[in-house]
mmCIF file with all atom_site columns, N, CA and C in Angstrom:
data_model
loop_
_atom_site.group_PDB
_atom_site.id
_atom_site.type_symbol
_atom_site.label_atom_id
_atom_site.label_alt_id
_atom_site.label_comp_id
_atom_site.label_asym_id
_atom_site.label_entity_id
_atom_site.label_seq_id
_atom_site.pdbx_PDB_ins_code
_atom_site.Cartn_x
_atom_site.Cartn_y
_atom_site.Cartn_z
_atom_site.occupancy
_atom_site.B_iso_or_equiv
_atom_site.pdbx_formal_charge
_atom_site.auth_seq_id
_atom_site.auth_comp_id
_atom_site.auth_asym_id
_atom_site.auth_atom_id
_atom_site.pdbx_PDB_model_num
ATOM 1   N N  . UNK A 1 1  ? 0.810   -1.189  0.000   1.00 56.00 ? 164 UNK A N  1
ATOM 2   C CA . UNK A 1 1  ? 0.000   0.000   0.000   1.00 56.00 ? 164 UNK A CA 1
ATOM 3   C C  . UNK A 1 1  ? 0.861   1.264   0.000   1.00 56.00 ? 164 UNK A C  1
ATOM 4   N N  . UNK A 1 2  ? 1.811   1.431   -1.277  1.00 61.00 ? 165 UNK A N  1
ATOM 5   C CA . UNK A 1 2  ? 2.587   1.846   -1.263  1.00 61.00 ? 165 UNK A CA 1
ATOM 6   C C  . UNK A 1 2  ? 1.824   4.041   -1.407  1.00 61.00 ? 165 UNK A C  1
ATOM 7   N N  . UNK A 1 3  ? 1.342   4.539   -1.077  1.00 57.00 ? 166 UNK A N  1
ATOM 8   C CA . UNK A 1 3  ? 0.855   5.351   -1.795  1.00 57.00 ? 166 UNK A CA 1
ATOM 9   C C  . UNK A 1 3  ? 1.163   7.049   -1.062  1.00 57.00 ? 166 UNK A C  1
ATOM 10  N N  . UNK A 1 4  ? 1.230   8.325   -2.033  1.00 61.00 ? 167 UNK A N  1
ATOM 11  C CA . UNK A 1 4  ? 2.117   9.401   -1.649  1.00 61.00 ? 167 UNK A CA 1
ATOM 12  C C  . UNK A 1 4  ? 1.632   9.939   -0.345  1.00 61.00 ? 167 UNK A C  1
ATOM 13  N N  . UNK A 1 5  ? 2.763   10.704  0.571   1.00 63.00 ? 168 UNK A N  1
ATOM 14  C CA . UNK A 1 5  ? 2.202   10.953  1.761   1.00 63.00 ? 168 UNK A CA 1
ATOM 15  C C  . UNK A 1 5  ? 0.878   11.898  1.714   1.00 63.00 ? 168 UNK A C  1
ATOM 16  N N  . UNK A 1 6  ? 0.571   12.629  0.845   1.00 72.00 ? 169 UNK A N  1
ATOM 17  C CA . UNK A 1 6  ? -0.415  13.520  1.279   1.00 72.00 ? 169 UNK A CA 1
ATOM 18  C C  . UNK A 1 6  ? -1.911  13.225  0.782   1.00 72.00 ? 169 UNK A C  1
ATOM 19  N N  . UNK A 1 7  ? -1.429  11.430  1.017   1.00 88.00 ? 170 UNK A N  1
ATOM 20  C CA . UNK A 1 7  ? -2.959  10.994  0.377   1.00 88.00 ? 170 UNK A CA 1
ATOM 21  C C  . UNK A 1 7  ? -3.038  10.222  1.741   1.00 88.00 ? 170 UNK A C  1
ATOM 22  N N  . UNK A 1 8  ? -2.529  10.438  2.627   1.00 89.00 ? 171 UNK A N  1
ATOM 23  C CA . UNK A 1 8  ? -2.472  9.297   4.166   1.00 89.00 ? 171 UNK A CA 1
ATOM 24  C C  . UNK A 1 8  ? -3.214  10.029  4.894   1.00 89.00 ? 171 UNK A C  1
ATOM 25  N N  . UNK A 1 9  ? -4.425  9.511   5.364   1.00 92.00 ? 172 UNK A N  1
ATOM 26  C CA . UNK A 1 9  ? -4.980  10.443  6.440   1.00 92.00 ? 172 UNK A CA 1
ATOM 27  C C  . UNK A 1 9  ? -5.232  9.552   7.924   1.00 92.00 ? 172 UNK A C  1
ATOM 28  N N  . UNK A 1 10 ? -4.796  10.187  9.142   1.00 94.00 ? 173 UNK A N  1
ATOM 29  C CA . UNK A 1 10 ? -5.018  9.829   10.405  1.00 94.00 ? 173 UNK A CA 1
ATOM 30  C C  . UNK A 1 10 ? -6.542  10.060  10.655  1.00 94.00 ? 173 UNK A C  1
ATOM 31  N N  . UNK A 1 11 ? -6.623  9.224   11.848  1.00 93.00 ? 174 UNK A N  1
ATOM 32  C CA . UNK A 1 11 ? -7.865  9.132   12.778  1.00 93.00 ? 174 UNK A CA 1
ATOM 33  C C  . UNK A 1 11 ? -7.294  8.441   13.734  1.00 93.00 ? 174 UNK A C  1
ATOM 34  N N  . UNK A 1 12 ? -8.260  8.578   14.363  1.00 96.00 ? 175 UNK A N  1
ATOM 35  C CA . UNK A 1 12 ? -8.124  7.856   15.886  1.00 96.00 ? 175 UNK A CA 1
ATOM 36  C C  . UNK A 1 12 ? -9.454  7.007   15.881  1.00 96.00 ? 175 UNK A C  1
ATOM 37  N N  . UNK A 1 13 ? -9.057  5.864   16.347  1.00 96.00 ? 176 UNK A N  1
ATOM 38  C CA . UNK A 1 13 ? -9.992  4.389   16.397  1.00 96.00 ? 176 UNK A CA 1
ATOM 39  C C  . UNK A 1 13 ? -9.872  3.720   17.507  1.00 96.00 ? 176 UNK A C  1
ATOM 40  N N  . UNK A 1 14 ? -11.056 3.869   18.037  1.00 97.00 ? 177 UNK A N  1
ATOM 41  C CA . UNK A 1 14 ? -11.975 3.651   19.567  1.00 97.00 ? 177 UNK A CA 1
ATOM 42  C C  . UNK A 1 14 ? -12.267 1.868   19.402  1.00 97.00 ? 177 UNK A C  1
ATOM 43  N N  . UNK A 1 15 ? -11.609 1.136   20.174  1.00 97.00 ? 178 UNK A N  1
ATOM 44  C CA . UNK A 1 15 ? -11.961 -0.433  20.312  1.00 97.00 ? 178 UNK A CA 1
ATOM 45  C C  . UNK A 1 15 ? -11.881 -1.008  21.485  1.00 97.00 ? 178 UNK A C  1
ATOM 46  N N  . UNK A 1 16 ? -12.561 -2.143  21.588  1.00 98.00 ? 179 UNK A N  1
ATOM 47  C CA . UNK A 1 16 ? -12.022 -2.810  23.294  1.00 98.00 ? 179 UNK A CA 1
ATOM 48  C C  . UNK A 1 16 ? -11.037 -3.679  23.256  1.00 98.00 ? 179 UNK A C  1
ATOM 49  N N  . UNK A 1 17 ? -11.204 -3.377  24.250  1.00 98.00 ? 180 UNK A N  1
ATOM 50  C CA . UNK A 1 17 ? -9.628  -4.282  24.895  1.00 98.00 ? 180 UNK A CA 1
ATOM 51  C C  . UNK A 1 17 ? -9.623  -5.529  24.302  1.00 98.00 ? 180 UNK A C  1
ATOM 52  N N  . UNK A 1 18 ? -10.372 -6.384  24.051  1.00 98.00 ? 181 UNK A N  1
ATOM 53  C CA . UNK A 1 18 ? -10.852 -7.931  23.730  1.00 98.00 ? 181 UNK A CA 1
ATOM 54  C C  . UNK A 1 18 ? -9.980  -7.783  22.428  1.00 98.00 ? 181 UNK A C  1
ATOM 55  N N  . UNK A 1 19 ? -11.183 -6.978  21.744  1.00 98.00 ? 182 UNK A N  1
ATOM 56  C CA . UNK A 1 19 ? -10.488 -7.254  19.749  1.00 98.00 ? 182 UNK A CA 1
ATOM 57  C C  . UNK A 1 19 ? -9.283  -6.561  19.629  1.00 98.00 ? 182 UNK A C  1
ATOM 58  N N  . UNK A 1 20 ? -8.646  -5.252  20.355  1.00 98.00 ? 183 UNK A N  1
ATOM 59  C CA . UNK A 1 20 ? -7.304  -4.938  20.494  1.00 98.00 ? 183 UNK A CA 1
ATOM 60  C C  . UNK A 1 20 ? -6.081  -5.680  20.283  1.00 98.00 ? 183 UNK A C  1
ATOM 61  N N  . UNK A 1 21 ? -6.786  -6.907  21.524  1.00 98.00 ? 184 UNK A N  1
ATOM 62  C CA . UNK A 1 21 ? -5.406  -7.620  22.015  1.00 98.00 ? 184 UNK A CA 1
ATOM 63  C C  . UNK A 1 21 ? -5.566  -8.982  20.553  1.00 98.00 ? 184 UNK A C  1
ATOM 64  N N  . UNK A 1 22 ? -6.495  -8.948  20.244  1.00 98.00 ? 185 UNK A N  1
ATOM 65  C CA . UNK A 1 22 ? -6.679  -10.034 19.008  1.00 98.00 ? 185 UNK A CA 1
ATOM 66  C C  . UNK A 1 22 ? -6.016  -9.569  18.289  1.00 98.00 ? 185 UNK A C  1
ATOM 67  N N  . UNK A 1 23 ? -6.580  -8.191  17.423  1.00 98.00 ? 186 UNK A N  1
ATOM 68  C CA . UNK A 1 23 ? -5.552  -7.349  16.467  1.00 98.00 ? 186 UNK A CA 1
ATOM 69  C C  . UNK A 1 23 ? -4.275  -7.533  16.690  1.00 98.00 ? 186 UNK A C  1
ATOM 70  N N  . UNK A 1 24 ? -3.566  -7.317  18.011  1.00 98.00 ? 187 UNK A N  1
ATOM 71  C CA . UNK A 1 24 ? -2.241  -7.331  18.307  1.00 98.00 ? 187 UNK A CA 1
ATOM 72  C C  . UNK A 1 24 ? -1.598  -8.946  17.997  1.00 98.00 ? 187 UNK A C  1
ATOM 73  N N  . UNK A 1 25 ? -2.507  -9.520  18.477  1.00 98.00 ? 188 UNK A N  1
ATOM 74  C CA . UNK A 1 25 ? -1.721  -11.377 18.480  1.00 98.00 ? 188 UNK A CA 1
ATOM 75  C C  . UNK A 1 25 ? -1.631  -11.749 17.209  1.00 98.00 ? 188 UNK A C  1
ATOM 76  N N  . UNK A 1 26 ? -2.610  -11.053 16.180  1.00 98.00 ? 189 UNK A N  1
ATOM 77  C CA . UNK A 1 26 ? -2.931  -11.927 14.496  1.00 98.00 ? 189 UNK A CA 1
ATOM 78  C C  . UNK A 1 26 ? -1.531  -11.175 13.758  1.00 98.00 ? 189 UNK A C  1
ATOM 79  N N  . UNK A 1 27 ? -1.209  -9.652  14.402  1.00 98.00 ? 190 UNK A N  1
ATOM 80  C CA . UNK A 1 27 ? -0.581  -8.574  13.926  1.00 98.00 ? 190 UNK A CA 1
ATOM 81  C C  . UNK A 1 27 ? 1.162   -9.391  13.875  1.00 98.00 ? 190 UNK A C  1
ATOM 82  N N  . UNK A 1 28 ? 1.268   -10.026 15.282  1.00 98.00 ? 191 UNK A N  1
ATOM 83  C CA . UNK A 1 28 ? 2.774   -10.660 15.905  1.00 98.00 ? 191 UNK A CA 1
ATOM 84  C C  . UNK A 1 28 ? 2.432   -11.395 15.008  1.00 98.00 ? 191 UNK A C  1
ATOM 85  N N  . UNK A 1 29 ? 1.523   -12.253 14.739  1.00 98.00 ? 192 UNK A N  1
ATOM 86  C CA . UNK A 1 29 ? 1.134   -13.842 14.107  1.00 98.00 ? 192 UNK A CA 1
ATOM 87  C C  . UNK A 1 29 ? 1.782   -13.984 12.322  1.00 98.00 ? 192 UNK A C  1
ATOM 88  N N  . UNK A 1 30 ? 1.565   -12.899 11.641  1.00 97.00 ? 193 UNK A N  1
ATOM 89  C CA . UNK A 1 30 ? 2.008   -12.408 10.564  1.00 97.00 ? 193 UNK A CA 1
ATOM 90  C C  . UNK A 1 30 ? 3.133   -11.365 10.524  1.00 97.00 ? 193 UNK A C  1
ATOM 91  N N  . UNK A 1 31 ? 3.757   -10.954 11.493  1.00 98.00 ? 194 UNK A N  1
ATOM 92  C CA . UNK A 1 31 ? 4.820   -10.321 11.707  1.00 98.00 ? 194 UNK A CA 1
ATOM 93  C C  . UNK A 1 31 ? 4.203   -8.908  10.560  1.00 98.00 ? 194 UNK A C  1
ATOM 94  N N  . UNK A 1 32 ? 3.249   -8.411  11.231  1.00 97.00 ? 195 UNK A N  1
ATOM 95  C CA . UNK A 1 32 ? 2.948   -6.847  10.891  1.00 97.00 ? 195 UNK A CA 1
ATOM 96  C C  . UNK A 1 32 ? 3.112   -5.772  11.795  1.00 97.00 ? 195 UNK A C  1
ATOM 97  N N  . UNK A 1 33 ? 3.080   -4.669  12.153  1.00 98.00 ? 196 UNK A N  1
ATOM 98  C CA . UNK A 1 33 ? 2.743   -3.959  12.868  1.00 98.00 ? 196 UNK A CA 1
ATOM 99  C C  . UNK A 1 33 ? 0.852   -3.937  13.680  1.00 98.00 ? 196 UNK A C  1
ATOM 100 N N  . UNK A 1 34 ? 0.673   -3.194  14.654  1.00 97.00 ? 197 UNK A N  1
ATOM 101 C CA . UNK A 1 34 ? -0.679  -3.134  14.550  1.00 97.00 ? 197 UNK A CA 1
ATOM 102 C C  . UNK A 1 34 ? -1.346  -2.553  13.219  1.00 97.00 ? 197 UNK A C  1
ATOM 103 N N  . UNK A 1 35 ? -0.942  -1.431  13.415  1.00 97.00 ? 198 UNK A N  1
ATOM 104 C CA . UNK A 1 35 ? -1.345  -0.959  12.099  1.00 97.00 ? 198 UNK A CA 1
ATOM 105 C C  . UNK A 1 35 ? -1.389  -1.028  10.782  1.00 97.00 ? 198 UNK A C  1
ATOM 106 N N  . UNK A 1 36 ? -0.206  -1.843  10.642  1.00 97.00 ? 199 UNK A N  1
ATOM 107 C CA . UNK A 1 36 ? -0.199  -2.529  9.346   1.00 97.00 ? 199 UNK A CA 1
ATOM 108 C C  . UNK A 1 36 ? -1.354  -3.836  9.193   1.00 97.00 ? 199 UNK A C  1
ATOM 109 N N  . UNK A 1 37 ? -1.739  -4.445  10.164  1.00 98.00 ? 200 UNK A N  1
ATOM 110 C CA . UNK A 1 37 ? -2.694  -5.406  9.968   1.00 98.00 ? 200 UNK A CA 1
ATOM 111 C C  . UNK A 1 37 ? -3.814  -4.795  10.105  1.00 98.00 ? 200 UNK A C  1
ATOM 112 N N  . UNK A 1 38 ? -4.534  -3.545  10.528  1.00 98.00 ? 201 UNK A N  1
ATOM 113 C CA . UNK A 1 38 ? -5.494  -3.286  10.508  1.00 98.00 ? 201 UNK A CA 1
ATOM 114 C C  . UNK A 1 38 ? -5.993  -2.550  9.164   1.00 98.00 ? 201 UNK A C  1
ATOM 115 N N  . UNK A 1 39 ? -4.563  -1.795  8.600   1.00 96.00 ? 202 UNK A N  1
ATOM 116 C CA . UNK A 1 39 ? -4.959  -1.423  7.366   1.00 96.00 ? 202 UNK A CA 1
ATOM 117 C C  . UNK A 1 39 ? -4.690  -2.422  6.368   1.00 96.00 ? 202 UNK A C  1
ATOM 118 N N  . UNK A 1 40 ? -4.336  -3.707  6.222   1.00 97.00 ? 203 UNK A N  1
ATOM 119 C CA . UNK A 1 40 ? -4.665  -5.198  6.002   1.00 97.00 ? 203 UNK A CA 1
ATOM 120 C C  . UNK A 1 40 ? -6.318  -5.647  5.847   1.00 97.00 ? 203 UNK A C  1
ATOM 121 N N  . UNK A 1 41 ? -6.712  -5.456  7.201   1.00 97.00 ? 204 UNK A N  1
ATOM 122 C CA . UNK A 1 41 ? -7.922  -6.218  7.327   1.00 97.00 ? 204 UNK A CA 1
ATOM 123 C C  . UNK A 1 41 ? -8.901  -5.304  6.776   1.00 97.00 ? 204 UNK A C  1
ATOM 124 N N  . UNK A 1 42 ? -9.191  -3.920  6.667   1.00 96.00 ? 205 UNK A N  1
ATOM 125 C CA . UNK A 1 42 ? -10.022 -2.997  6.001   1.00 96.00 ? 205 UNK A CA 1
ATOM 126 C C  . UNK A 1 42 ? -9.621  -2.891  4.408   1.00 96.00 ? 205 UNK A C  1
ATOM 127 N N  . UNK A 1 43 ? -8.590  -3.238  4.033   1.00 95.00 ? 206 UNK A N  1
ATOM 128 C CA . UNK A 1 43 ? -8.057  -3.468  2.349   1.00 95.00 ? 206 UNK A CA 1
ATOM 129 C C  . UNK A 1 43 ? -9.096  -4.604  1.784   1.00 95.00 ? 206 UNK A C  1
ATOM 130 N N  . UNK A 1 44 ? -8.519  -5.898  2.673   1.00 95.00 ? 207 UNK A N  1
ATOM 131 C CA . UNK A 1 44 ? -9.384  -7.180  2.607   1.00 95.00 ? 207 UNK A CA 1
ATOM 132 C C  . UNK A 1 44 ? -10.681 -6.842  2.499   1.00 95.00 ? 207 UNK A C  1
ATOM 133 N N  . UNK A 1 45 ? -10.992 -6.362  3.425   1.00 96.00 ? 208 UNK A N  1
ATOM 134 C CA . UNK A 1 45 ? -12.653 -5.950  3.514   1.00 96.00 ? 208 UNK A CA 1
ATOM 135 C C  . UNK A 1 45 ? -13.616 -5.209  2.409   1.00 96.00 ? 208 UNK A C  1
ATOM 136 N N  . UNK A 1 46 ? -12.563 -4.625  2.264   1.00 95.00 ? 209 UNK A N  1
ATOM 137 C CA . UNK A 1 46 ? -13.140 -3.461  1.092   1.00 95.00 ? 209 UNK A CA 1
ATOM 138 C C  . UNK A 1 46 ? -13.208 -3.971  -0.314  1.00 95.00 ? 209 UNK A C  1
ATOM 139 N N  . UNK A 1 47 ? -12.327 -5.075  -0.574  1.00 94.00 ? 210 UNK A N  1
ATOM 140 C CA . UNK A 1 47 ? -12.005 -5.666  -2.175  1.00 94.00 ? 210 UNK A CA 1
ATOM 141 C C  . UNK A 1 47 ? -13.174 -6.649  -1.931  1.00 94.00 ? 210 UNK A C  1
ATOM 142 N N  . UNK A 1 48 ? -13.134 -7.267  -0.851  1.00 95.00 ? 211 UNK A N  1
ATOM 143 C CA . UNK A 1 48 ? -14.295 -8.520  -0.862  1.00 95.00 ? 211 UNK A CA 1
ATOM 144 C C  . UNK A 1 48 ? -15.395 -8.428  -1.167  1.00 95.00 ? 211 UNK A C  1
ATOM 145 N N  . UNK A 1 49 ? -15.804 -6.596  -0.611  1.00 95.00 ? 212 UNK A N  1
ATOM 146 C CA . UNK A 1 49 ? -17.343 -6.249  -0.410  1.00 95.00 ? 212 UNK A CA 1
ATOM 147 C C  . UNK A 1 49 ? -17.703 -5.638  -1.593  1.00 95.00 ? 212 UNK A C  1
ATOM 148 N N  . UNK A 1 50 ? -16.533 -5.503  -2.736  1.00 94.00 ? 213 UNK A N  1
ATOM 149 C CA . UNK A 1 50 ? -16.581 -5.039  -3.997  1.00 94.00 ? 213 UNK A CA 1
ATOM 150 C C  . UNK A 1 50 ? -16.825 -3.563  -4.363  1.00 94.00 ? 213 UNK A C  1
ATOM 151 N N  . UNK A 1 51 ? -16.287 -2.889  -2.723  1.00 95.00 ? 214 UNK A N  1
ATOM 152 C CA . UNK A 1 51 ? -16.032 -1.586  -2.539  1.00 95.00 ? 214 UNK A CA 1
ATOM 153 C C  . UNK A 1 51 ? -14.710 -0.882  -2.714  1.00 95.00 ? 214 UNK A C  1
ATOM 154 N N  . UNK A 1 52 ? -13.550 -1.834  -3.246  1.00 90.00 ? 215 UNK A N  1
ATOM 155 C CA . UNK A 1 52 ? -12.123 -1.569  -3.846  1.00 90.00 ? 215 UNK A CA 1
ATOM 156 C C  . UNK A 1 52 ? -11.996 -2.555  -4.609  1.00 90.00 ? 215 UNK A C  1
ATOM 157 N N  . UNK A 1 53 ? -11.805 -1.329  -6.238  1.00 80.00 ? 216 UNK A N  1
ATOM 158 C CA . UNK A 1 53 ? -10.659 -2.791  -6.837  1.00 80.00 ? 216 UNK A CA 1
ATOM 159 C C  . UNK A 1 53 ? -10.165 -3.661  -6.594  1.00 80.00 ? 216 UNK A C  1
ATOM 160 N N  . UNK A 1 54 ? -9.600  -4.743  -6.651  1.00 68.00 ? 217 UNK A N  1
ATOM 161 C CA . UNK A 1 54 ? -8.704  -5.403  -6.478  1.00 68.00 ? 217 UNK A CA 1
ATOM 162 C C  . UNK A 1 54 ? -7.392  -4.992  -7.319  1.00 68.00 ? 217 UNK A C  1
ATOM 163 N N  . UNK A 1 55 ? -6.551  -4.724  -6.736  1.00 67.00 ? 218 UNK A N  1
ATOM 164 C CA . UNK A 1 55 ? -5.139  -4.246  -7.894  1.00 67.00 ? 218 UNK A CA 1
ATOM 165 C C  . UNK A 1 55 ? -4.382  -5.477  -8.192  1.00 67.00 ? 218 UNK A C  1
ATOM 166 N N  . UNK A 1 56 ? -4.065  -5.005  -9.484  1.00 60.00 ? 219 UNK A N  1
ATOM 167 C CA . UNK A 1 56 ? -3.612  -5.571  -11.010 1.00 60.00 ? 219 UNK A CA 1
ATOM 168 C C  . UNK A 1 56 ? -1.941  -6.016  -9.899  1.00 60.00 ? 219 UNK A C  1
ATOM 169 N N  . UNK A 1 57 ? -1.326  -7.023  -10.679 1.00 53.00 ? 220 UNK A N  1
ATOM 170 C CA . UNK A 1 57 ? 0.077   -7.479  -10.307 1.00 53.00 ? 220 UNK A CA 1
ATOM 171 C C  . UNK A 1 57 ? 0.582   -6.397  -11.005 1.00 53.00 ? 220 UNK A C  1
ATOM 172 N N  . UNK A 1 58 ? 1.745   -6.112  -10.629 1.00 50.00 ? 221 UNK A N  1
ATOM 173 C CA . UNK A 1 58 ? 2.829   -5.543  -10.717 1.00 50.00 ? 221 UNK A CA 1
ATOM 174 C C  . UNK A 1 58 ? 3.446   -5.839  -11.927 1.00 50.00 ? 221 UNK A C  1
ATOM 175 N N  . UNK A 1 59 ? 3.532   -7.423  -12.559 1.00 52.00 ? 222 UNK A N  1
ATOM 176 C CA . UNK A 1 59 ? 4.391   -7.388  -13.603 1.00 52.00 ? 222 UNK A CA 1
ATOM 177 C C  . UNK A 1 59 ? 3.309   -7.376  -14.657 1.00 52.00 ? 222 UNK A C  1
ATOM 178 N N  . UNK A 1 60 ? 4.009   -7.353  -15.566 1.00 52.00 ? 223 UNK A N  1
ATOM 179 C CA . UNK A 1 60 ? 2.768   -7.169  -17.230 1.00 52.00 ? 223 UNK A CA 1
ATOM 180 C C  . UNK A 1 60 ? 2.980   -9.290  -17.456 1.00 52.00 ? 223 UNK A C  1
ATOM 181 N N  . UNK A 1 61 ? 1.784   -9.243  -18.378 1.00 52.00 ? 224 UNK A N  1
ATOM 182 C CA . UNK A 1 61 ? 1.744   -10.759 -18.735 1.00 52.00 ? 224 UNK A CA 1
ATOM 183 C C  . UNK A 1 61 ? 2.738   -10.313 -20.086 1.00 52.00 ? 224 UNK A C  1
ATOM 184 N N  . UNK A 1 62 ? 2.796   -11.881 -21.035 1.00 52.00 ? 225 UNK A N  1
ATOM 185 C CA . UNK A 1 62 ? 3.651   -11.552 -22.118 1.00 52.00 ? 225 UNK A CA 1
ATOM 186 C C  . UNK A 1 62 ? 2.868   -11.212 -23.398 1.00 52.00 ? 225 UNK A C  1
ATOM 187 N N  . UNK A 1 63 ? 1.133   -11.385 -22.956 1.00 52.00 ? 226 UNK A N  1
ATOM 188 C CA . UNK A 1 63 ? 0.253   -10.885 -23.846 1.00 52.00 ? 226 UNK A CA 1
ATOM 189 C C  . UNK A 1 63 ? 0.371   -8.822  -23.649 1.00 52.00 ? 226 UNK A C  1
ATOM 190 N N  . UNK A 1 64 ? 0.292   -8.769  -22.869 1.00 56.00 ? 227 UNK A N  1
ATOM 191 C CA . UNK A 1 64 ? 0.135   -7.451  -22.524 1.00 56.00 ? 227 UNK A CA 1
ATOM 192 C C  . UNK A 1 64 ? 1.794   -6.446  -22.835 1.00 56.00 ? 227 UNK A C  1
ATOM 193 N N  . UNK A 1 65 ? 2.739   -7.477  -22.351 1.00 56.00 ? 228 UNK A N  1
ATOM 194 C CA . UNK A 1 65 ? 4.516   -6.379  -23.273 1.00 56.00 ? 228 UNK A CA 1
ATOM 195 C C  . UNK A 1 65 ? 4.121   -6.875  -24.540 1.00 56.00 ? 228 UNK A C  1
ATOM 196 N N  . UNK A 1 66 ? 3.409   -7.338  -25.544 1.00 58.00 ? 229 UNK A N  1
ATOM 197 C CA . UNK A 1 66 ? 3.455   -7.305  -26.964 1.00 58.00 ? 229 UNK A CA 1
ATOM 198 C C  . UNK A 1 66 ? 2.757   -6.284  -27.268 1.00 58.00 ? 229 UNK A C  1
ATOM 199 N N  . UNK A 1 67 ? 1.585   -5.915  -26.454 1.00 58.00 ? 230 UNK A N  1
ATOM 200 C CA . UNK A 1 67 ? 0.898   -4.988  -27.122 1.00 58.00 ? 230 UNK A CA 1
ATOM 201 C C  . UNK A 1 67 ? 1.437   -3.543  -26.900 1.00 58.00 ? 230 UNK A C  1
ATOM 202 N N  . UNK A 1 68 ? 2.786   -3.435  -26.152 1.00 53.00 ? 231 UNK A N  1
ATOM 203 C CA . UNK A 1 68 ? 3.554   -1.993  -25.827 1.00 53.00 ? 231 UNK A CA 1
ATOM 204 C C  . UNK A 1 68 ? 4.270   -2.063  -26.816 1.00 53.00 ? 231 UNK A C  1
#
């Protein structure tokens, strides 16, 4: 989620202690940050619910460098 700083916006996010400490254990579990797994799990969320694209791979197929 590589994207320029002045498209990053903060908030502050109110949770309990319960799903916190979950967030935190799944976060160690995958070696993310908290925050990196939470903006993980709302990415996930959002492509599933067909409320974000899903983004394209990175490399081109070999159909797609012929047509450049």
């Amino acid at each position: 989620m590589a994207k320029k700083e002045s498209s990053i916006k903060s908030f502050v996010l109110r949770m309990d202690a319960v799903t916190m400490e979950a967030i935190e254990k799944w976060a160690a579990d995958e070696f993310r940050s908290t925050n990196g797994q939470l903006q993980w799990i709302i990415n996930e969320a959002l492509k599933k619910s067909g409320r974000l694209k899903k983004e394209k791979t990175m490399s081109k197929t070999k159909e797609e460098k012929k047509d450049d």
